[in-house]
Amino acid sequence: MKDDPLPVARRKRYPISWMFIGDCFVVALCMFIAYYLRYILNIGVVEGGDRPPVLAYLLHYSAGFFLFFLLAWNLDLYDSNVAQSLERSLSRLIKVSLFWAVMFLGLSLILKLSPPVSRLFVGYTCGLMCVLLPLWRILRVKMVQGVWGGRRYVRKILVVGCPDRNQAFVGKLATSLNEPCEVVGVVADGKKIGAKWFNLTVLGHLDSLESVLERYAVDDVVVADSEMGAKATLNIAKVCERHFVEFNLVPNQFDIFTQCLGLKMLGRQPVLGVSELPQNNMFSSLLKRMLDIVGAIVGLAITVPIFPIVYFLIRRESPGPVIYRQIRTGVGGKPFTIYKFRSMKLSSEADGKARWCSENDGRRLKIGAFLRKWNIDELPQFWNVLKGDMSLVGPRPERPELIRGFLDEIPHYQSRHSVRPGMTGWAQVNGLRGNTSLEDRIKHDLQYIENWSIWLDIVIQFRTLFQYKNAY
């Protein structure tokens, strides 16, 4: 017997329903606080004016609620894939709030709401929504993970198959932010029942899968071994169907763009393939490019005053060119010239062999170690961003001579060239830079490409300021 009478579908839907109710309450609170700031305290008001009664704004509140619901639905705010990721939820909430402000002002003009909608009221509401909605979502996560009914919504997950390469995946399941998960154990042939696979207990073999599902009240089965075979995988799916347990497959270690996989049309024939990547969408591409241009101009304006100081320090230690030019591979495999402050000795690659910098590398200048740690050597790349060779955020560009060796060794390496390379990236802020695992770096780059958003770019740029691991 399962210890929770709720069926799986309702267990997923119930928390999201409360999420929607909580969002509506917060939106109402934001509008009432905005009314108080605008009409009671008169904050930001140059001249006084008539104060419309609260009841006169009921139509405005109704229009605001309707618009919020419409935007939330259109932007998939309550889609399970979004709702179960705190990072995606927060970025989507900010986007909904900003769109709400613009569209609410336009809607009020079209409907000719009376009394007229105050722009300050809309601005205050939007600002409050940008702060209070994310705050409520974070508090909700803490409540779900805490004693307030947390155990009721813990999803019990059973892993089938236990290849060593999926250890990291199992760890991520157990640390899910929005929806707490408990990995109850693993089912696999060839393992002794009761033995440990990393931190998981082997609960049985494939022929005892049904009894394990019943005994441990499993909600989800995750097949972690992609080499199990089609027949065995189909049998597992049938067992899950009989027991109302959700069936899931883990993609191969380097299966790329799994979240972008969907139905699309080739001529009149529907096929399953990789749909348009998030940042290659016309609107997203234009927005990212505009932010890159603005960011590069601001970055140059702020950092140009320190260029003469860096120039003097480098020339004092090592006469020769201060700006280092190097050919790197950009979007679509197109080569471009990257600019950096020189941090290495002129003879660092006298043998003609390209290689990464390592810890305590004797080729570095004394000032070079400082420049690399604080990312100062990368500042001239604002010019690359302005030219369009690079973006502020993206996979770091590599040298063509290194890439030739990677193409045969690393599956899907070229996929990172589907977007502009960046001054910083998701791999770098996770400490994967310099002489670190190339496979891990590629995985992080592909994760970034697949899950790109403006919010993620902001997070990466902020983390770059405090990430010094392997910066040598």
CSV table of C-alpha atoms in Angstrom, one decimal:
chain,number,residue,atom,x,y,z
A,1,MET,CA,0.0,0.0,0.0
A,2,LYS,CA,1.2,3.5,-0.8
A,3,ASP,CA,1.5,5.8,2.1
A,4,ASP,CA,0.0,8.6,0.2
A,5,PRO,CA,-3.5,8.2,-1.4
A,6,LEU,CA,-3.1,11.0,-3.9
A,7,PRO,CA,-2.4,9.7,-7.5
A,8,VAL,CA,0.8,10.8,-9.1
A,9,ALA,CA,-0.9,13.3,-11.5
A,10,ARG,CA,-2.5,15.1,-8.6
A,11,ARG,CA,0.7,15.1,-6.5
A,12,LYS,CA,2.3,17.2,-9.3
A,13,ARG,CA,-0.7,19.4,-10.0
A,14,TYR,CA,-1.6,20.2,-6.4
A,15,PRO,CA,1.6,22.3,-5.4
A,16,ILE,CA,1.4,24.1,-8.8
A,17,SER,CA,-2.2,25.1,-8.1
A,18,TRP,CA,-1.2,26.6,-4.7
A,19,MET,CA,1.6,28.3,-6.5
A,20,PHE,CA,-0.9,30.0,-8.8
A,21,ILE,CA,-3.1,31.0,-5.9
A,22,GLY,CA,-0.1,32.5,-4.0
A,23,ASP,CA,1.0,34.4,-7.1
A,24,CYS,CA,-2.5,35.9,-7.5
A,25,PHE,CA,-2.5,37.0,-3.8
A,26,VAL,CA,0.9,38.6,-4.2
A,27,VAL,CA,-0.2,40.4,-7.4
A,28,ALA,CA,-3.2,41.8,-5.5
A,29,LEU,CA,-1.0,42.8,-2.6
A,30,CYS,CA,1.3,44.6,-5.0
A,31,MET,CA,-1.6,46.6,-6.6
A,32,PHE,CA,-3.0,47.6,-3.2
A,33,ILE,CA,0.5,48.7,-1.9
A,34,ALA,CA,1.0,50.6,-5.2
A,35,TYR,CA,-2.4,52.4,-4.7
A,36,TYR,CA,-1.3,53.3,-1.2
A,37,LEU,CA,2.1,54.7,-2.3
A,38,ARG,CA,0.5,56.7,-5.2
A,39,TYR,CA,-2.7,58.0,-3.7
A,40,ILE,CA,-2.2,57.9,0.1
A,41,LEU,CA,1.4,58.8,0.5
A,42,ASN,CA,1.7,60.6,-2.9
A,43,ILE,CA,5.2,59.4,-3.4
A,44,GLY,CA,6.6,60.7,-6.6
A,45,VAL,CA,3.7,63.0,-7.3
A,46,VAL,CA,4.7,66.5,-8.4
A,47,GLU,CA,1.2,68.0,-8.1
A,48,GLY,CA,-1.7,66.8,-6.0
A,49,GLY,CA,-4.9,65.6,-7.5
A,50,ASP,CA,-8.1,63.9,-6.8
A,51,ARG,CA,-7.8,60.6,-5.0
A,52,PRO,CA,-10.0,57.9,-6.7
A,53,PRO,CA,-11.7,55.7,-4.1
A,54,VAL,CA,-10.4,52.2,-3.7
A,55,LEU,CA,-13.6,50.7,-5.1
A,56,ALA,CA,-13.2,52.9,-8.3
A,57,TYR,CA,-10.0,50.9,-9.0
A,58,LEU,CA,-11.8,47.5,-8.9
A,59,LEU,CA,-12.0,47.5,-12.7
A,60,HIS,CA,-8.3,48.2,-12.9
A,61,TYR,CA,-7.6,45.4,-10.5
A,62,SER,CA,-9.7,43.0,-12.5
A,63,ALA,CA,-7.9,44.0,-15.8
A,64,GLY,CA,-4.6,43.6,-14.0
A,65,PHE,CA,-5.5,40.1,-12.8
A,66,PHE,CA,-6.7,39.1,-16.3
A,67,LEU,CA,-3.6,40.4,-17.9
A,68,PHE,CA,-1.3,38.6,-15.4
A,69,PHE,CA,-3.1,35.3,-16.0
A,70,LEU,CA,-2.9,35.8,-19.7
A,71,LEU,CA,0.8,36.5,-19.7
A,72,ALA,CA,1.5,33.7,-17.2
A,73,TRP,CA,-0.3,31.2,-19.4
A,74,ASN,CA,1.4,32.5,-22.6
A,75,LEU,CA,4.9,32.3,-21.1
A,76,ASP,CA,4.3,28.9,-19.5
A,77,LEU,CA,4.8,30.1,-16.0
A,78,TYR,CA,3.0,27.1,-14.6
A,79,ASP,CA,4.4,24.5,-16.9
A,80,SER,CA,5.8,21.7,-14.7
A,81,ASN,CA,9.3,22.1,-16.3
A,82,VAL,CA,9.4,25.8,-15.4
A,83,ALA,CA,7.6,25.5,-12.0
A,84,GLN,CA,10.0,22.8,-10.8
A,85,SER,CA,13.1,25.0,-11.5
A,86,LEU,CA,13.5,27.9,-9.1
A,87,GLU,CA,15.9,29.7,-11.5
A,88,ARG,CA,13.6,29.4,-14.5
A,89,SER,CA,10.6,30.4,-12.4
A,90,LEU,CA,12.3,33.6,-11.2
A,91,SER,CA,13.5,34.7,-14.6
A,92,ARG,CA,10.0,34.0,-16.0
A,93,LEU,CA,8.4,36.0,-13.2
A,94,ILE,CA,10.5,39.1,-13.9
A,95,LYS,CA,9.6,38.8,-17.6
A,96,VAL,CA,5.9,38.5,-16.8
A,97,SER,CA,6.1,41.5,-14.5
A,98,LEU,CA,7.8,43.8,-17.1
A,99,PHE,CA,5.5,42.7,-19.9
A,100,TRP,CA,2.5,43.3,-17.6
A,101,ALA,CA,3.5,46.9,-17.0
A,102,VAL,CA,3.8,47.7,-20.7
A,103,MET,CA,0.7,45.9,-21.7
A,104,PHE,CA,-1.4,47.2,-18.8
A,105,LEU,CA,-0.7,50.8,-19.8
A,106,GLY,CA,-1.6,50.0,-23.4
A,107,LEU,CA,-4.8,48.1,-22.3
A,108,SER,CA,-5.9,51.0,-20.1
A,109,LEU,CA,-5.7,53.4,-23.1
A,110,ILE,CA,-7.6,51.0,-25.4
A,111,LEU,CA,-10.3,50.3,-22.8
A,112,LYS,CA,-10.4,53.9,-21.6
A,113,LEU,CA,-10.6,52.9,-18.0
A,114,SER,CA,-12.1,55.4,-15.7
A,115,PRO,CA,-10.6,56.9,-13.6
A,116,PRO,CA,-7.5,57.0,-15.8
A,117,VAL,CA,-4.7,54.7,-14.8
A,118,SER,CA,-1.8,56.4,-13.1
A,119,ARG,CA,1.6,55.6,-14.7
A,120,LEU,CA,3.1,55.8,-11.2
A,121,PHE,CA,0.6,53.2,-10.0
A,122,VAL,CA,1.7,50.8,-12.8
A,123,GLY,CA,5.4,51.5,-12.2
A,124,TYR,CA,5.0,50.8,-8.4
A,125,THR,CA,3.0,47.7,-9.1
A,126,CYS,CA,5.6,46.4,-11.6
A,127,GLY,CA,8.5,47.1,-9.2
A,128,LEU,CA,6.8,45.4,-6.3
A,129,MET,CA,5.9,42.4,-8.5
A,130,CYS,CA,9.6,42.1,-9.5
A,131,VAL,CA,10.5,41.9,-5.8
A,132,LEU,CA,7.6,40.2,-4.0
A,133,LEU,CA,6.8,37.5,-6.5
A,134,PRO,CA,10.3,36.0,-6.5
A,135,LEU,CA,10.5,36.4,-2.7
A,136,TRP,CA,7.2,34.5,-2.3
A,137,ARG,CA,8.5,31.7,-4.6
A,138,ILE,CA,11.7,31.4,-2.6
A,139,LEU,CA,9.7,31.3,0.7
A,140,ARG,CA,7.4,28.7,-0.8
A,141,VAL,CA,10.4,26.5,-1.6
A,142,LYS,CA,11.6,26.8,2.0
A,143,MET,CA,8.1,25.9,3.3
A,144,VAL,CA,7.8,22.9,1.0
A,145,GLN,CA,11.2,21.6,2.1
A,146,GLY,CA,10.4,22.3,5.7
A,147,VAL,CA,8.0,20.8,8.2
A,148,TRP,CA,4.8,22.4,6.6
A,149,GLY,CA,3.7,19.4,4.7
A,150,GLY,CA,7.1,18.9,3.1
A,151,ARG,CA,7.0,15.1,3.3
A,152,ARG,CA,3.6,15.0,1.6
A,153,TYR,CA,5.1,16.3,-1.6
A,154,VAL,CA,8.4,14.4,-1.6
A,155,ARG,CA,8.6,12.5,-4.9
A,156,LYS,CA,9.9,9.0,-4.4
A,157,ILE,CA,12.2,8.1,-7.3
A,158,LEU,CA,13.6,4.6,-8.2
A,159,VAL,CA,16.7,4.4,-10.4
A,160,VAL,CA,16.8,1.5,-12.8
A,161,GLY,CA,20.3,0.6,-14.0
A,162,CYS,CA,23.4,2.0,-12.4
A,163,PRO,CA,26.2,3.0,-14.9
A,164,ASP,CA,28.9,4.9,-13.0
A,165,ARG,CA,28.7,7.9,-15.4
A,166,ASN,CA,25.2,8.8,-14.0
A,167,GLN,CA,26.3,9.3,-10.4
A,168,ALA,CA,26.2,13.1,-10.8
A,169,PHE,CA,22.6,12.9,-12.2
A,170,VAL,CA,21.4,11.0,-9.2
A,171,GLY,CA,23.0,13.7,-6.9
A,172,LYS,CA,21.1,16.4,-8.8
A,173,LEU,CA,17.8,14.6,-8.2
A,174,ALA,CA,18.2,14.6,-4.5
A,175,THR,CA,18.9,18.3,-4.4
A,176,SER,CA,15.9,19.5,-6.5
A,177,LEU,CA,14.9,23.0,-5.3
A,178,ASN,CA,11.2,23.3,-6.1
A,179,GLU,CA,10.1,19.8,-5.7
A,180,PRO,CA,11.9,17.8,-3.0
A,181,CYS,CA,12.9,14.3,-4.2
A,182,GLU,CA,14.0,11.2,-2.4
A,183,VAL,CA,15.9,8.6,-4.4
A,184,VAL,CA,14.8,5.4,-2.6
A,185,GLY,CA,17.3,3.1,-4.3
A,186,VAL,CA,18.3,1.3,-7.4
A,187,VAL,CA,17.2,-1.7,-9.3
A,188,ALA,CA,19.8,-3.4,-11.5
A,189,ASP,CA,20.8,-6.9,-12.6
A,190,GLY,CA,24.3,-8.0,-11.8
A,191,LYS,CA,24.3,-6.3,-8.4
A,192,LYS,CA,23.8,-8.0,-5.0
A,193,ILE,CA,20.6,-7.0,-3.3
A,194,GLY,CA,21.4,-4.8,-0.3
A,195,ALA,CA,24.7,-3.7,-1.7
A,196,LYS,CA,25.6,-0.1,-2.1
A,197,TRP,CA,25.9,1.7,-5.4
A,198,PHE,CA,27.5,5.0,-4.3
A,199,ASN,CA,25.0,6.2,-1.7
A,200,LEU,CA,22.1,4.1,-3.0
A,201,THR,CA,20.9,0.7,-1.9
A,202,VAL,CA,20.3,-2.0,-4.5
A,203,LEU,CA,16.6,-2.9,-3.8
A,204,GLY,CA,16.2,-5.7,-6.3
A,205,HIS,CA,16.7,-6.9,-9.9
A,206,LEU,CA,14.6,-6.2,-13.0
A,207,ASP,CA,12.4,-9.2,-12.5
A,208,SER,CA,11.4,-7.9,-9.1
A,209,LEU,CA,10.6,-4.4,-10.3
A,210,GLU,CA,6.8,-4.6,-9.6
A,211,SER,CA,7.3,-5.6,-6.0
A,212,VAL,CA,9.8,-2.9,-5.4
A,213,LEU,CA,7.4,-0.3,-6.8
A,214,GLU,CA,4.7,-1.4,-4.4
A,215,ARG,CA,6.9,-1.8,-1.4
A,216,TYR,CA,8.5,1.6,-1.6
A,217,ALA,CA,5.5,3.6,-2.9
A,218,VAL,CA,7.5,4.9,-5.9
A,219,ASP,CA,6.2,7.9,-7.9
A,220,ASP,CA,8.8,8.0,-10.7
A,221,VAL,CA,11.1,5.4,-12.3
A,222,VAL,CA,14.2,6.8,-14.0
A,223,VAL,CA,16.0,4.4,-16.4
A,224,ALA,CA,19.6,5.6,-16.1
A,225,ASP,CA,21.2,3.0,-18.4
A,226,SER,CA,20.7,4.1,-22.0
A,227,GLU,CA,22.4,0.8,-23.2
A,228,MET,CA,19.8,-1.4,-21.5
A,229,GLY,CA,18.1,-2.3,-24.8
A,230,ALA,CA,14.8,-1.4,-26.4
A,231,LYS,CA,13.0,-4.6,-25.3
A,232,ALA,CA,13.9,-4.3,-21.6
A,233,THR,CA,13.1,-0.5,-21.6
A,234,LEU,CA,9.7,-1.2,-23.1
A,235,ASN,CA,9.0,-3.8,-20.4
A,236,ILE,CA,9.9,-1.3,-17.7
A,237,ALA,CA,7.6,1.3,-19.3
A,238,LYS,CA,4.7,-1.3,-19.3
A,239,VAL,CA,5.2,-2.1,-15.6
A,240,CYS,CA,5.2,1.6,-14.7
A,241,GLU,CA,2.0,2.1,-16.7
A,242,ARG,CA,0.3,-0.7,-14.7
A,243,HIS,CA,1.2,0.8,-11.4
A,244,PHE,CA,0.5,4.5,-12.3
A,245,VAL,CA,4.2,5.3,-11.9
A,246,GLU,CA,5.8,7.9,-14.2
A,247,PHE,CA,8.4,6.5,-16.6
A,248,ASN,CA,11.5,8.6,-17.4
A,249,LEU,CA,14.7,8.1,-19.4
A,250,VAL,CA,18.0,9.7,-18.8
A,251,PRO,CA,19.6,10.9,-22.0
A,252,ASN,CA,23.1,9.7,-22.9
A,253,GLN,CA,25.9,11.6,-21.3
A,254,PHE,CA,26.4,13.7,-24.4
A,255,ASP,CA,22.9,13.7,-25.8
A,256,ILE,CA,22.5,17.4,-26.7
A,257,PHE,CA,19.6,19.8,-26.6
A,258,THR,CA,17.2,17.4,-25.0
A,259,GLN,CA,14.9,20.1,-23.8
A,260,CYS,CA,14.8,21.6,-27.3
A,261,LEU,CA,13.8,18.3,-28.8
A,262,GLY,CA,10.2,18.5,-30.2
A,263,LEU,CA,7.9,18.0,-33.1
A,264,LYS,CA,8.7,20.1,-36.2
A,265,MET,CA,7.8,20.0,-39.9
A,266,LEU,CA,10.0,19.1,-42.8
A,267,GLY,CA,7.8,20.0,-45.8
A,268,ARG,CA,4.5,18.4,-44.8
A,269,GLN,CA,6.1,15.7,-42.8
A,270,PRO,CA,6.2,15.9,-39.0
A,271,VAL,CA,9.6,14.8,-37.6
A,272,LEU,CA,11.2,14.7,-34.2
A,273,GLY,CA,14.2,17.0,-34.0
A,274,VAL,CA,16.0,19.9,-32.3
A,275,SER,CA,13.8,23.0,-32.6
A,276,GLU,CA,15.2,26.5,-32.6
A,277,LEU,CA,17.6,27.2,-29.8
A,278,PRO,CA,16.4,29.8,-27.3
A,279,GLN,CA,18.9,32.6,-28.1
A,280,ASN,CA,18.7,32.0,-31.9
A,281,ASN,CA,15.0,33.1,-31.8
A,282,MET,CA,14.8,36.4,-33.7
A,283,PHE,CA,13.5,38.4,-30.7
A,284,SER,CA,15.9,36.8,-28.3
A,285,SER,CA,18.9,37.2,-30.6
A,286,LEU,CA,18.1,40.9,-31.2
A,287,LEU,CA,17.7,41.5,-27.4
A,288,LYS,CA,20.9,39.7,-26.6
A,289,ARG,CA,22.8,41.6,-29.2
A,290,MET,CA,21.4,45.0,-28.0
A,291,LEU,CA,22.5,44.1,-24.4
A,292,ASP,CA,25.9,43.0,-25.7
A,293,ILE,CA,26.4,46.4,-27.4
A,294,VAL,CA,25.3,48.4,-24.4
A,295,GLY,CA,27.3,46.2,-22.1
A,296,ALA,CA,30.4,46.5,-24.2
A,297,ILE,CA,30.2,50.3,-24.5
A,298,VAL,CA,29.6,50.6,-20.7
A,299,GLY,CA,32.4,48.1,-20.0
A,300,LEU,CA,34.9,50.0,-22.2
A,301,ALA,CA,33.9,53.4,-20.7
A,302,ILE,CA,34.5,52.0,-17.1
A,303,THR,CA,37.7,50.1,-17.8
A,304,VAL,CA,39.6,52.2,-20.4
A,305,PRO,CA,41.0,54.5,-17.6
A,306,ILE,CA,42.9,51.5,-16.2
A,307,PHE,CA,44.4,50.5,-19.6
A,308,PRO,CA,47.4,52.8,-19.3
A,309,ILE,CA,48.2,51.4,-15.8
A,310,VAL,CA,48.1,47.8,-17.2
A,311,TYR,CA,50.2,48.9,-20.2
A,312,PHE,CA,52.9,50.3,-17.9
A,313,LEU,CA,53.0,47.3,-15.6
A,314,ILE,CA,53.3,44.8,-18.5
A,315,ARG,CA,55.9,46.8,-20.4
A,316,ARG,CA,58.0,47.3,-17.2
A,317,GLU,CA,58.2,43.5,-16.7
A,318,SER,CA,58.4,42.4,-20.3
A,319,PRO,CA,59.1,44.7,-23.2
A,320,GLY,CA,57.1,43.9,-26.3
A,321,PRO,CA,53.5,44.1,-27.4
A,322,VAL,CA,51.0,44.6,-24.6
A,323,ILE,CA,47.9,43.6,-26.5
A,324,TYR,CA,48.0,39.9,-27.4
A,325,ARG,CA,46.2,38.9,-30.6
A,326,GLN,CA,45.2,35.3,-31.3
A,327,ILE,CA,43.0,33.5,-33.7
A,328,ARG,CA,40.0,31.8,-32.1
A,329,THR,CA,36.9,29.9,-33.5
A,330,GLY,CA,33.6,31.8,-33.3
A,331,VAL,CA,30.0,31.1,-34.2
A,332,GLY,CA,29.5,28.7,-37.1
A,333,GLY,CA,33.2,27.8,-36.9
A,334,LYS,CA,34.3,31.2,-38.3
A,335,PRO,CA,37.7,32.3,-37.1
A,336,PHE,CA,38.3,35.7,-35.6
A,337,THR,CA,41.0,37.6,-33.9
A,338,ILE,CA,40.6,37.9,-30.1
A,339,TYR,CA,42.3,40.6,-28.1
A,340,LYS,CA,43.8,40.2,-24.6
A,341,PHE,CA,46.3,41.9,-22.4
A,342,ARG,CA,49.5,39.8,-22.6
A,343,SER,CA,50.0,37.9,-19.4
A,344,MET,CA,52.7,35.5,-20.6
A,345,LYS,CA,56.3,35.8,-21.6
A,346,LEU,CA,57.0,36.4,-25.3
A,347,SER,CA,58.7,33.0,-25.6
A,348,SER,CA,55.8,31.1,-23.9
A,349,GLU,CA,55.0,29.1,-27.1
A,350,ALA,CA,58.3,29.3,-28.8
A,351,ASP,CA,58.1,25.6,-29.7
A,352,GLY,CA,54.9,26.3,-31.7
A,353,LYS,CA,52.7,24.0,-29.5
A,354,ALA,CA,49.4,25.3,-28.2
A,355,ARG,CA,48.6,24.5,-24.6
A,356,TRP,CA,46.6,25.8,-21.7
A,357,CYS,CA,48.0,27.7,-18.8
A,358,SER,CA,48.4,25.6,-15.6
A,359,GLU,CA,48.8,26.4,-12.0
A,360,ASN,CA,52.2,27.9,-11.1
A,361,ASP,CA,53.0,28.1,-14.9
A,362,GLY,CA,56.5,29.4,-15.3
A,363,ARG,CA,55.5,31.1,-18.6
A,364,ARG,CA,53.4,33.7,-16.8
A,365,LEU,CA,54.5,37.2,-16.1
A,366,LYS,CA,54.4,38.2,-12.4
A,367,ILE,CA,51.7,40.8,-13.3
A,368,GLY,CA,50.1,38.1,-15.5
A,369,ALA,CA,49.0,36.0,-12.5
A,370,PHE,CA,47.2,39.0,-11.1
A,371,LEU,CA,45.6,39.9,-14.4
A,372,ARG,CA,44.3,36.4,-14.9
A,373,LYS,CA,42.9,36.0,-11.4
A,374,TRP,CA,40.8,39.1,-11.7
A,375,ASN,CA,40.0,38.6,-15.4
A,376,ILE,CA,41.6,41.9,-16.2
A,377,ASP,CA,43.5,40.3,-19.1
A,378,GLU,CA,40.1,39.8,-20.8
A,379,LEU,CA,39.0,43.5,-20.8
A,380,PRO,CA,40.1,44.2,-24.4
A,381,GLN,CA,37.5,41.7,-25.5
A,382,PHE,CA,34.8,44.3,-25.0
A,383,TRP,CA,36.0,45.4,-28.4
A,384,ASN,CA,35.4,41.9,-29.8
A,385,VAL,CA,31.8,42.1,-28.3
A,386,LEU,CA,31.3,45.5,-29.9
A,387,LYS,CA,32.4,44.1,-33.3
A,388,GLY,CA,30.1,41.2,-33.1
A,389,ASP,CA,32.7,38.4,-32.9
A,390,MET,CA,31.7,37.6,-29.3
A,391,SER,CA,29.0,38.1,-26.7
A,392,LEU,CA,29.3,39.1,-23.1
A,393,VAL,CA,28.2,35.6,-22.1
A,394,GLY,CA,28.7,32.3,-24.0
A,395,PRO,CA,31.0,29.3,-24.4
A,396,ARG,CA,34.6,30.5,-24.3
A,397,PRO,CA,36.3,30.4,-27.7
A,398,GLU,CA,39.1,28.0,-28.4
A,399,ARG,CA,42.0,28.0,-30.7
A,400,PRO,CA,41.5,26.2,-34.1
A,401,GLU,CA,44.7,24.0,-33.6
A,402,LEU,CA,43.3,22.7,-30.3
A,403,ILE,CA,39.8,22.1,-31.7
A,404,ARG,CA,41.1,19.8,-34.4
A,405,GLY,CA,42.0,17.3,-31.8
A,406,PHE,CA,38.8,17.8,-29.8
A,407,LEU,CA,36.5,17.0,-32.7
A,408,ASP,CA,37.4,13.3,-32.7
A,409,GLU,CA,37.8,12.9,-28.9
A,410,ILE,CA,34.7,14.9,-27.6
A,411,PRO,CA,31.2,14.1,-29.0
A,412,HIS,CA,29.2,17.1,-30.0
A,413,TYR,CA,32.1,19.6,-29.5
A,414,GLN,CA,31.1,21.6,-32.6
A,415,SER,CA,27.6,22.2,-31.1
A,416,ARG,CA,29.1,24.9,-28.8
A,417,HIS,CA,29.8,26.9,-32.0
A,418,SER,CA,26.0,27.3,-32.7
A,419,VAL,CA,26.1,30.6,-30.7
A,420,ARG,CA,28.6,33.4,-30.3
A,421,PRO,CA,31.4,32.7,-27.9
A,422,GLY,CA,31.5,34.8,-24.7
A,423,MET,CA,33.9,36.8,-22.5
A,424,THR,CA,32.6,34.5,-19.6
A,425,GLY,CA,30.4,31.5,-19.5
A,426,TRP,CA,28.6,28.9,-17.5
A,427,ALA,CA,31.6,26.5,-17.4
A,428,GLN,CA,33.9,29.3,-16.2
A,429,VAL,CA,31.7,30.4,-13.3
A,430,ASN,CA,31.6,26.7,-12.2
A,431,GLY,CA,35.4,26.6,-11.9
A,432,LEU,CA,35.9,24.8,-15.3
A,433,ARG,CA,38.7,26.9,-16.9
A,434,GLY,CA,42.3,26.4,-17.7
A,435,ASN,CA,43.6,22.8,-17.5
A,436,THR,CA,40.3,21.2,-16.3
A,437,SER,CA,38.1,18.4,-17.6
A,438,LEU,CA,37.2,19.3,-21.2
A,439,GLU,CA,34.2,16.9,-21.1
A,440,ASP,CA,32.7,18.7,-18.1
A,441,ARG,CA,33.3,22.1,-19.8
A,442,ILE,CA,31.4,21.0,-22.9
A,443,LYS,CA,28.5,19.6,-20.9
A,444,HIS,CA,28.2,23.0,-19.1
A,445,ASP,CA,28.4,24.9,-22.4
A,446,LEU,CA,25.6,22.7,-23.9
A,447,GLN,CA,23.5,23.2,-20.8
A,448,TYR,CA,23.9,27.0,-21.2
A,449,ILE,CA,23.0,26.9,-24.9
A,450,GLU,CA,19.9,24.8,-24.2
A,451,ASN,CA,18.7,26.7,-21.2
A,452,TRP,CA,19.7,30.3,-22.2
A,453,SER,CA,17.8,33.2,-20.9
A,454,ILE,CA,18.6,36.9,-20.1
A,455,TRP,CA,18.3,36.1,-16.5
A,456,LEU,CA,20.9,33.3,-16.8
A,457,ASP,CA,23.3,35.8,-18.5
A,458,ILE,CA,22.9,38.2,-15.6
A,459,VAL,CA,23.5,35.5,-13.1
A,460,ILE,CA,26.7,34.4,-14.9
A,461,GLN,CA,28.0,37.9,-15.2
A,462,PHE,CA,27.4,38.5,-11.5
A,463,ARG,CA,29.1,35.2,-10.5
A,464,THR,CA,32.1,36.1,-12.7
A,465,LEU,CA,33.0,38.9,-10.3
A,466,PHE,CA,33.5,36.4,-7.5
A,467,GLN,CA,34.7,33.2,-9.3
A,468,TYR,CA,38.5,32.7,-9.1
A,469,LYS,CA,38.7,28.9,-9.1
A,470,ASN,CA,41.3,27.7,-11.6
A,471,ALA,CA,41.9,31.3,-12.7
A,472,TYR,CA,45.6,31.0,-13.4
